[in-house]
Every structure is written in structure tokens, then in C-alpha cells.
Amino acid sequence: MELRWLESFVIVAEELHFARAADRLHLAPSALSAQVRALESHLGARLIDRGRRTRPALTGAGRLFLDEARLTLAQAARAEAVGRRAGRGELGHAEIAYVASAAFSGVLTDVLTRCAAPDTHLTVQVRELETPAQLEALSCGDIDVGFLRWRPEYPNGVMATCLLTEEVVLALPDGAPLAAYEAVPVAELRHEQFVAPHFDEEYGCRDQILQVAGQGGFNPQCLPPVRDFIAALTLVGGGLAVALVPDSLRRVRIPGVAYRPLADVPLTTRLVGAYRRGETSPAVRGVIRRLRETAAATTAVG
């Protein structure tokens, strides 16, 4: 049974006039009549009485069939709309992971807001995951998009878009003498203990500490690495260490922590969105498109 047969029957049932129904469908009356007869033949039932001197009229079978035909056409239209929207990446599901520091940058929430726009019905599941685990999960398909700190290289098949470049600042106890500086000279950090996330999980932390120490002319003293920047800031607030953190971490209001720029070493860090090259899922491509829109907007503002 063809949908065009149903459409022709419904229009004839509404007009009860073959010529007017043919005009609505942009068909010749003979072609329209042939479609209705094909439907009747398929069903084995007469749906329309065609009187020579009276207007066409629905039979009992036609009246019963009309409601079902309308429902079928409406459902077909809905199915077509869903298929088209899914193909445009406006429907579907995606798994997103992020490093803890990305939650404070604003770009993650911007992408999620774009995914939740009124004209889309994308569903996303988000979870915190460390960078190495994100890259592994991307490669094996456990997640679809990752928000992580820049790496010098990525696994085969994974590519990344820079979302945000931000200054690295010094987090220090707010009661420490160094807090009196508007910008802290790195040489003043020679007696401080540094704390940072796992060096193999937050690429660049160790190199940044070594760069600061080299500029200041001292060997850095480092506490055992911690899980993430939030744990590092907790130690800073307790007066046990200082930390080099992305500027967006200023939004984290941990008691006892102050933030100051470095006076003589310009350091930056990049947050990237990572995803599989050649992604085939329309829903995931939709998230990636919104990620790129966020990257373009951030660059334009910068």
C-alpha cells in the first residue's frame, strides 16, 4: 500500500469531488481516480461510491478507513521529520567527558547550552574523566567528545579543536606574604612548595613549574601530585603549597586561596575539544558542530 494512494483517498474524501481533489494534488482526474481504484483493489473494499449523477460519497468501509488513513499519513510525516532532523544532528544522544578544570571555563556549559537549544532534541550524558582516560575512551568509542587540556599529540583517529587559551596564574594562601604582590616575581617562589595534578594526566604542569623555577633560578620543591586542580587548591587553601592553575580557576571560591598573575613568566594553557576523525553519528556530529561554534565565538571575543 503506497502512501500516495492514502493521500489521494483522503483528499477525495475531504472534497467529495474528483476534479477539485485532483487540483489540490496537481494530478489529472484520471490519474487520481486510478490511484483510488488501486487502493480499493489492494484492500479488497469499495471506499467511494461514484454516482454518475450524484457527488461521490464515502462508503461505510471508506468512513472507517478514513481515520486510519489520516493517522498513517500523520505518522509517516512525523517519521520523515524525525529522520531529517536526526540526519542534521538535531536528534540523538552523545557521551561527553571533561576534565574537572573545564567545568569552570564556561566553554563546556556553552556547548551544552547550544545542544539544548529549542530547535534541537539532543540528549547528552556528561561525566568527569581524566585526560588519558578520555583519549582512551574516545579511541574505543566509550565517549564521543572530550574536553581536556591540550596535548602535543593525540591517538590515531582523534583530533582536537582549541576552545580556549587562557593565562596561567599563581594560586597561593591568601595570608601569605606573597599575596601582597599584585603580580608575583617568580624568584620569590624559591622557598615555596608546588602542588599540581598528576604529571602524566595534566600535560604541561611539570614543564610550567620547571619554566618558572628556571626563570627564578632555583630548583622547585614539589609535593606528591594530586588528582586534579581542585585537590591542589584545597592544599593551597590549607597553607601547604602554591599552584600554577588556569585563570578560569579564579571562579573556584575555596577559603584561604588567593590568585595572582606571574610578573615575569608569561604562561598559557589551552582547553581543547577532542573527537573522532570522520565521525559517522549525526548526533555526535551535531555536538561537534556546536563545539566548533563555541570555539569560533571564543576566538572572535578574544
mmCIF file of C-alpha atoms in Angstrom:
data_model
loop_
_atom_site.group_PDB
_atom_site.id
_atom_site.type_symbol
_atom_site.label_atom_id
_atom_site.label_comp_id
_atom_site.label_asym_id
_atom_site.label_seq_id
_atom_site.Cartn_x
_atom_site.Cartn_y
_atom_site.Cartn_z
ATOM 1 C CA MET A 1 0.000 0.000 0.000
ATOM 2 C CA GLU A 2 1.546 3.276 -1.121
ATOM 3 C CA LEU A 3 1.344 6.499 0.837
ATOM 4 C CA ARG A 4 0.319 8.393 -2.301
ATOM 5 C CA TRP A 5 -2.766 6.187 -2.522
ATOM 6 C CA LEU A 6 -3.697 7.132 1.027
ATOM 7 C CA GLU A 7 -3.125 10.812 0.373
ATOM 8 C CA SER A 8 -5.262 10.700 -2.762
ATOM 9 C CA PHE A 9 -8.071 8.931 -0.918
ATOM 10 C CA VAL A 10 -8.016 11.420 1.989
ATOM 11 C CA ILE A 11 -8.155 14.425 -0.330
ATOM 12 C CA VAL A 12 -11.042 12.921 -2.306
ATOM 13 C CA ALA A 13 -12.831 12.160 0.980
ATOM 14 C CA GLU A 14 -12.402 15.787 2.052
ATOM 15 C CA GLU A 15 -13.546 17.286 -1.261
ATOM 16 C CA LEU A 16 -16.034 14.620 -2.373
ATOM 17 C CA HIS A 17 -15.230 15.945 -5.821
ATOM 18 C CA PHE A 18 -12.608 14.331 -8.034
ATOM 19 C CA ALA A 19 -11.801 17.424 -10.101
ATOM 20 C CA ARG A 20 -11.197 19.647 -7.041
ATOM 21 C CA ALA A 21 -9.198 16.892 -5.327
ATOM 22 C CA ALA A 22 -7.098 16.481 -8.486
ATOM 23 C CA ASP A 23 -6.373 20.219 -8.483
ATOM 24 C CA ARG A 24 -5.182 20.069 -4.872
ATOM 25 C CA LEU A 25 -2.882 17.174 -5.688
ATOM 26 C CA HIS A 26 -1.733 18.618 -9.030
ATOM 27 C CA LEU A 27 -2.884 15.459 -10.778
ATOM 28 C CA ALA A 28 -5.073 14.716 -13.744
ATOM 29 C CA PRO A 29 -8.510 13.481 -12.594
ATOM 30 C CA SER A 30 -7.913 10.198 -14.410
ATOM 31 C CA ALA A 31 -4.626 9.646 -12.553
ATOM 32 C CA LEU A 32 -6.291 10.430 -9.230
ATOM 33 C CA SER A 33 -9.132 8.029 -9.964
ATOM 34 C CA ALA A 34 -6.612 5.345 -10.884
ATOM 35 C CA GLN A 35 -4.825 5.746 -7.522
ATOM 36 C CA VAL A 36 -8.056 5.458 -5.545
ATOM 37 C CA ARG A 37 -9.013 2.346 -7.532
ATOM 38 C CA ALA A 38 -5.560 0.866 -6.875
ATOM 39 C CA LEU A 39 -6.086 1.390 -3.142
ATOM 40 C CA GLU A 40 -9.538 -0.186 -3.268
ATOM 41 C CA SER A 41 -8.160 -3.132 -5.189
ATOM 42 C CA HIS A 42 -5.349 -3.556 -2.672
ATOM 43 C CA LEU A 43 -7.794 -3.515 0.244
ATOM 44 C CA GLY A 44 -10.468 -5.545 -1.458
ATOM 45 C CA ALA A 45 -13.066 -2.974 -0.417
ATOM 46 C CA ARG A 46 -15.002 -0.196 -2.116
ATOM 47 C CA LEU A 47 -14.242 3.081 -0.350
ATOM 48 C CA ILE A 48 -16.045 5.644 -2.526
ATOM 49 C CA ASP A 49 -19.363 5.415 -4.360
ATOM 50 C CA ARG A 50 -19.008 7.199 -7.696
ATOM 51 C CA GLY A 51 -22.514 8.122 -8.815
ATOM 52 C CA ARG A 52 -22.976 9.294 -12.380
ATOM 53 C CA ARG A 53 -25.479 11.964 -11.387
ATOM 54 C CA THR A 54 -24.560 12.458 -7.730
ATOM 55 C CA ARG A 55 -21.451 13.569 -5.945
ATOM 56 C CA PRO A 56 -19.043 10.867 -4.809
ATOM 57 C CA ALA A 57 -19.763 9.600 -1.294
ATOM 58 C CA LEU A 58 -17.827 7.530 1.212
ATOM 59 C CA THR A 59 -18.990 4.002 1.765
ATOM 60 C CA GLY A 60 -19.187 2.515 5.256
ATOM 61 C CA ALA A 61 -15.750 0.987 4.718
ATOM 62 C CA GLY A 62 -14.473 4.347 3.447
ATOM 63 C CA ARG A 63 -15.637 6.175 6.567
ATOM 64 C CA LEU A 64 -13.921 3.628 8.822
ATOM 65 C CA PHE A 65 -10.759 3.675 6.740
ATOM 66 C CA LEU A 66 -10.518 7.493 6.578
ATOM 67 C CA ASP A 67 -9.472 7.983 10.201
ATOM 68 C CA GLU A 68 -6.812 5.291 9.927
ATOM 69 C CA ALA A 69 -5.517 6.728 6.670
ATOM 70 C CA ARG A 70 -5.132 10.158 8.265
ATOM 71 C CA LEU A 71 -3.307 8.679 11.260
ATOM 72 C CA THR A 72 -0.981 6.750 8.952
ATOM 73 C CA LEU A 73 -0.144 9.847 6.906
ATOM 74 C CA ALA A 74 0.481 11.882 10.071
ATOM 75 C CA GLN A 75 2.769 9.201 11.466
ATOM 76 C CA ALA A 76 4.632 8.971 8.173
ATOM 77 C CA ALA A 77 5.139 12.744 8.222
ATOM 78 C CA ARG A 78 6.438 12.558 11.793
ATOM 79 C CA ALA A 79 8.795 9.724 10.855
ATOM 80 C CA GLU A 80 10.117 11.727 7.916
ATOM 81 C CA ALA A 81 10.658 14.794 10.115
ATOM 82 C CA VAL A 82 12.491 12.741 12.732
ATOM 83 C CA GLY A 83 14.688 11.180 10.070
ATOM 84 C CA ARG A 84 15.580 14.542 8.570
ATOM 85 C CA ARG A 85 16.298 16.115 11.969
ATOM 86 C CA ALA A 86 18.395 13.144 13.023
ATOM 87 C CA GLY A 87 20.333 13.455 9.780
ATOM 88 C CA ARG A 88 21.014 17.124 10.587
ATOM 89 C CA GLY A 89 22.264 16.185 14.057
ATOM 90 C CA GLU A 90 19.285 17.765 15.839
ATOM 91 C CA LEU A 91 18.201 14.490 17.471
ATOM 92 C CA GLY A 92 20.110 11.685 19.155
ATOM 93 C CA HIS A 93 22.476 11.011 22.037
ATOM 94 C CA ALA A 94 26.135 11.732 22.756
ATOM 95 C CA GLU A 95 28.520 10.872 25.596
ATOM 96 C CA ILE A 96 30.706 13.778 26.757
ATOM 97 C CA ALA A 97 33.611 13.697 29.221
ATOM 98 C CA TYR A 98 35.512 16.609 30.737
ATOM 99 C CA VAL A 99 38.458 17.322 33.000
ATOM 100 C CA ALA A 100 37.469 18.998 36.252
ATOM 101 C CA SER A 101 39.033 22.342 35.344
ATOM 102 C CA ALA A 102 36.955 22.538 32.144
ATOM 103 C CA ALA A 103 33.793 22.923 34.219
ATOM 104 C CA PHE A 104 34.923 26.417 35.309
ATOM 105 C CA SER A 105 35.977 27.706 31.885
ATOM 106 C CA GLY A 106 32.491 28.443 30.557
ATOM 107 C CA VAL A 107 33.068 26.688 27.221
ATOM 108 C CA LEU A 108 31.646 23.356 28.378
ATOM 109 C CA THR A 109 28.415 24.962 29.546
ATOM 110 C CA ASP A 110 28.275 26.997 26.337
ATOM 111 C CA VAL A 111 28.403 23.833 24.206
ATOM 112 C CA LEU A 112 25.778 22.153 26.392
ATOM 113 C CA THR A 113 23.552 25.235 26.096
ATOM 114 C CA ARG A 114 23.842 25.104 22.314
ATOM 115 C CA CYS A 115 22.913 21.408 22.400
ATOM 116 C CA ALA A 116 19.818 22.296 24.441
ATOM 117 C CA ALA A 117 18.558 24.959 22.012
ATOM 118 C CA PRO A 118 14.770 24.924 21.405
ATOM 119 C CA ASP A 119 15.155 23.613 17.847
ATOM 120 C CA THR A 120 17.162 20.560 18.932
ATOM 121 C CA HIS A 121 16.427 17.425 20.920
ATOM 122 C CA LEU A 122 19.960 16.217 21.530
ATOM 123 C CA THR A 123 20.488 14.330 24.765
ATOM 124 C CA VAL A 124 23.957 14.292 26.270
ATOM 125 C CA GLN A 125 25.451 12.395 29.162
ATOM 126 C CA VAL A 126 28.380 14.127 30.861
ATOM 127 C CA ARG A 127 30.956 12.757 33.271
ATOM 128 C CA GLU A 128 34.281 13.846 34.688
ATOM 129 C CA LEU A 129 37.233 11.881 33.345
ATOM 130 C CA GLU A 130 40.980 12.414 33.394
ATOM 131 C CA THR A 131 42.740 13.248 30.128
ATOM 132 C CA PRO A 132 44.473 9.887 29.439
ATOM 133 C CA ALA A 133 41.244 8.028 30.200
ATOM 134 C CA GLN A 134 39.330 10.390 27.875
ATOM 135 C CA LEU A 135 41.707 9.750 24.991
ATOM 136 C CA GLU A 136 41.449 6.006 25.504
ATOM 137 C CA ALA A 137 37.646 6.202 25.759
ATOM 138 C CA LEU A 138 37.470 8.252 22.557
ATOM 139 C CA SER A 139 39.579 5.715 20.701
ATOM 140 C CA CYS A 140 37.433 2.758 21.771
ATOM 141 C CA GLY A 141 34.084 4.542 21.409
ATOM 142 C CA ASP A 142 33.089 4.756 25.089
ATOM 143 C CA ILE A 143 32.725 8.543 24.815
ATOM 144 C CA ASP A 144 32.046 10.758 21.811
ATOM 145 C CA VAL A 145 33.514 14.154 22.756
ATOM 146 C CA GLY A 146 36.124 15.094 25.351
ATOM 147 C CA PHE A 147 37.001 18.433 26.959
ATOM 148 C CA LEU A 148 40.629 18.268 28.055
ATOM 149 C CA ARG A 149 43.874 20.175 28.344
ATOM 150 C CA TRP A 150 45.990 20.436 25.209
ATOM 151 C CA ARG A 151 48.380 17.600 24.397
ATOM 152 C CA PRO A 152 51.272 17.705 21.932
ATOM 153 C CA GLU A 153 49.835 14.670 20.141
ATOM 154 C CA TYR A 154 46.669 12.575 20.106
ATOM 155 C CA PRO A 155 45.904 8.920 19.334
ATOM 156 C CA ASN A 156 45.341 7.911 15.727
ATOM 157 C CA GLY A 157 41.860 8.868 14.611
ATOM 158 C CA VAL A 158 41.406 11.543 17.304
ATOM 159 C CA MET A 159 41.561 15.241 16.514
ATOM 160 C CA ALA A 160 41.118 18.325 18.662
ATOM 161 C CA THR A 161 39.822 21.884 18.319
ATOM 162 C CA CYS A 162 41.193 24.609 20.582
ATOM 163 C CA LEU A 163 38.331 26.088 22.577
ATOM 164 C CA LEU A 164 40.097 28.480 24.896
ATOM 165 C CA THR A 165 43.602 29.818 25.521
ATOM 166 C CA GLU A 166 43.977 31.302 28.982
ATOM 167 C CA GLU A 167 46.657 32.701 31.253
ATOM 168 C CA VAL A 168 48.225 30.520 33.928
ATOM 169 C CA VAL A 169 48.133 32.259 37.326
ATOM 170 C CA LEU A 170 49.547 31.524 40.745
ATOM 171 C CA ALA A 171 47.208 30.204 43.433
ATOM 172 C CA LEU A 172 48.633 30.909 46.888
ATOM 173 C CA PRO A 173 47.459 31.114 50.509
ATOM 174 C CA ASP A 174 45.684 34.424 50.955
ATOM 175 C CA GLY A 175 47.535 35.084 54.217
ATOM 176 C CA ALA A 176 51.000 34.502 52.737
ATOM 177 C CA PRO A 177 53.401 37.453 52.299
ATOM 178 C CA LEU A 178 53.397 36.829 48.539
ATOM 179 C CA ALA A 179 49.712 37.771 48.449
ATOM 180 C CA ALA A 180 50.795 41.397 48.950
ATOM 181 C CA TYR A 181 52.142 41.438 45.376
ATOM 182 C CA GLU A 182 49.848 42.490 42.526
ATOM 183 C CA ALA A 183 51.969 40.244 40.295
ATOM 184 C CA VAL A 184 54.379 37.780 41.896
ATOM 185 C CA PRO A 185 58.040 37.750 40.717
ATOM 186 C CA VAL A 186 58.978 34.124 40.100
ATOM 187 C CA ALA A 187 62.232 34.487 42.046
ATOM 188 C CA GLU A 188 60.093 34.941 45.183
ATOM 189 C CA LEU A 189 58.830 31.360 44.792
ATOM 190 C CA ARG A 190 62.165 29.709 45.555
ATOM 191 C CA HIS A 191 61.116 28.707 49.057
ATOM 192 C CA GLU A 192 57.598 27.599 48.144
ATOM 193 C CA GLN A 193 56.340 24.059 47.682
ATOM 194 C CA PHE A 194 54.410 23.460 44.475
ATOM 195 C CA VAL A 195 51.481 21.111 44.065
ATOM 196 C CA ALA A 196 49.994 20.016 40.746
ATOM 197 C CA PRO A 197 47.748 17.332 39.281
ATOM 198 C CA HIS A 198 49.318 14.061 38.152
ATOM 199 C CA PHE A 199 52.075 14.975 35.732
ATOM 200 C CA ASP A 200 51.077 12.215 33.324
ATOM 201 C CA GLU A 201 47.464 13.367 33.344
ATOM 202 C CA GLU A 202 47.680 17.158 33.074
ATOM 203 C CA TYR A 203 50.303 17.662 30.399
ATOM 204 C CA GLY A 204 52.257 20.854 30.908
ATOM 205 C CA CYS A 205 52.087 21.240 34.704
ATOM 206 C CA ARG A 206 55.564 19.873 35.292
ATOM 207 C CA ASP A 207 57.024 21.866 32.401
ATOM 208 C CA GLN A 208 55.366 25.049 33.670
ATOM 209 C CA ILE A 209 56.802 24.566 37.162
ATOM 210 C CA LEU A 210 60.252 23.909 35.694
ATOM 211 C CA GLN A 211 59.945 27.001 33.480
ATOM 212 C CA VAL A 212 59.057 29.176 36.462
ATOM 213 C CA ALA A 213 61.867 27.697 38.527
ATOM 214 C CA GLY A 214 64.363 28.128 35.707
ATOM 215 C CA GLN A 215 63.421 31.773 35.289
ATOM 216 C CA GLY A 216 63.657 32.290 39.043
ATOM 217 C CA GLY A 217 66.998 30.479 39.330
ATOM 218 C CA PHE A 218 66.017 27.698 41.743
ATOM 219 C CA ASN A 219 65.157 24.013 41.861
ATOM 220 C CA PRO A 220 61.433 23.559 42.564
ATOM 221 C CA GLN A 221 60.165 21.745 45.616
ATOM 222 C CA CYS A 222 57.088 19.690 44.788
ATOM 223 C CA LEU A 223 54.587 17.856 46.934
ATOM 224 C CA PRO A 224 53.292 14.488 45.698
ATOM 225 C CA PRO A 225 50.935 15.074 42.755
ATOM 226 C CA VAL A 226 47.188 15.166 43.379
ATOM 227 C CA ARG A 227 44.217 14.022 41.329
ATOM 228 C CA ASP A 228 43.076 17.388 39.920
ATOM 229 C CA PHE A 229 43.231 21.161 40.290
ATOM 230 C CA ILE A 230 40.504 21.196 42.931
ATOM 231 C CA ALA A 231 42.584 18.956 45.161
ATOM 232 C CA ALA A 232 45.594 21.199 44.519
ATOM 233 C CA LEU A 233 43.632 24.302 45.506
ATOM 234 C CA THR A 234 42.492 22.598 48.693
ATOM 235 C CA LEU A 235 46.131 22.154 49.715
ATOM 236 C CA VAL A 236 46.833 25.765 48.773
ATOM 237 C CA GLY A 237 43.940 26.946 50.936
ATOM 238 C CA GLY A 238 45.400 24.958 53.815
ATOM 239 C CA GLY A 239 48.670 26.895 53.514
ATOM 240 C CA LEU A 240 50.662 23.837 52.402
ATOM 241 C CA ALA A 241 51.661 24.832 48.862
ATOM 242 C CA VAL A 242 51.256 27.094 45.855
ATOM 243 C CA ALA A 243 49.946 26.009 42.457
ATOM 244 C CA LEU A 244 50.012 27.137 38.844
ATOM 245 C CA VAL A 245 46.416 26.994 37.570
ATOM 246 C CA PRO A 246 44.344 28.148 34.569
ATOM 247 C CA ASP A 247 42.898 31.630 35.037
ATOM 248 C CA SER A 248 39.343 30.242 34.894
ATOM 249 C CA LEU A 249 40.007 28.562 38.259
ATOM 250 C CA ARG A 250 39.606 32.023 39.820
ATOM 251 C CA ARG A 251 35.898 31.163 39.791
ATOM 252 C CA VAL A 252 36.561 28.469 42.391
ATOM 253 C CA ARG A 253 35.972 30.084 45.779
ATOM 254 C CA ILE A 254 37.971 27.860 48.114
ATOM 255 C CA PRO A 255 38.554 29.513 51.507
ATOM 256 C CA GLY A 256 42.104 30.663 52.043
ATOM 257 C CA VAL A 257 43.072 30.803 48.345
ATOM 258 C CA ALA A 258 44.186 33.944 46.508
ATOM 259 C CA TYR A 259 45.129 34.277 42.843
ATOM 260 C CA ARG A 260 47.894 36.453 41.401
ATOM 261 C CA PRO A 261 49.444 36.756 37.935
ATOM 262 C CA LEU A 262 53.128 35.986 37.483
ATOM 263 C CA ALA A 263 55.245 39.095 36.988
ATOM 264 C CA ASP A 264 57.908 37.844 34.628
ATOM 265 C CA VAL A 265 56.948 34.498 33.034
ATOM 266 C CA PRO A 266 54.020 34.551 30.577
ATOM 267 C CA LEU A 267 52.398 31.125 30.737
ATOM 268 C CA THR A 268 49.253 29.981 28.938
ATOM 269 C CA THR A 269 47.235 26.792 28.823
ATOM 270 C CA ARG A 270 44.756 25.576 26.228
ATOM 271 C CA LEU A 271 41.462 23.769 26.636
ATOM 272 C CA VAL A 272 40.516 21.641 23.633
ATOM 273 C CA GLY A 273 37.552 19.640 22.448
ATOM 274 C CA ALA A 274 38.587 16.210 21.178
ATOM 275 C CA TYR A 275 36.577 13.862 18.977
ATOM 276 C CA ARG A 276 36.992 11.069 16.464
ATOM 277 C CA ARG A 277 38.053 11.958 12.940
ATOM 278 C CA GLY A 278 35.386 11.048 10.403
ATOM 279 C CA GLU A 279 32.626 10.668 12.997
ATOM 280 C CA THR A 280 29.574 8.973 11.423
ATOM 281 C CA SER A 281 26.874 9.606 14.048
ATOM 282 C CA PRO A 282 24.734 12.607 13.033
ATOM 283 C CA ALA A 283 24.026 13.363 16.713
ATOM 284 C CA VAL A 284 27.716 13.417 17.611
ATOM 285 C CA ARG A 285 28.472 15.498 14.522
ATOM 286 C CA GLY A 286 25.836 17.900 15.813
ATOM 287 C CA VAL A 287 27.693 18.216 19.129
ATOM 288 C CA ILE A 288 30.993 18.684 17.276
ATOM 289 C CA ARG A 289 29.420 21.416 15.139
ATOM 290 C CA ARG A 290 28.273 23.233 18.270
ATOM 291 C CA LEU A 291 31.714 22.768 19.792
ATOM 292 C CA ARG A 292 33.242 24.448 16.754
ATOM 293 C CA GLU A 293 30.684 27.265 17.010
ATOM 294 C CA THR A 294 31.818 27.832 20.606
ATOM 295 C CA ALA A 295 35.458 27.820 19.512
ATOM 296 C CA ALA A 296 34.727 30.387 16.795
ATOM 297 C CA ALA A 297 32.808 32.596 19.221
ATOM 298 C CA THR A 298 35.583 32.414 21.816
ATOM 299 C CA THR A 299 38.184 33.307 19.209
ATOM 300 C CA ALA A 300 36.106 36.231 17.990
ATOM 301 C CA VAL A 301 35.773 37.597 21.537
ATOM 302 C CA GLY A 302 39.479 37.107 22.140
#
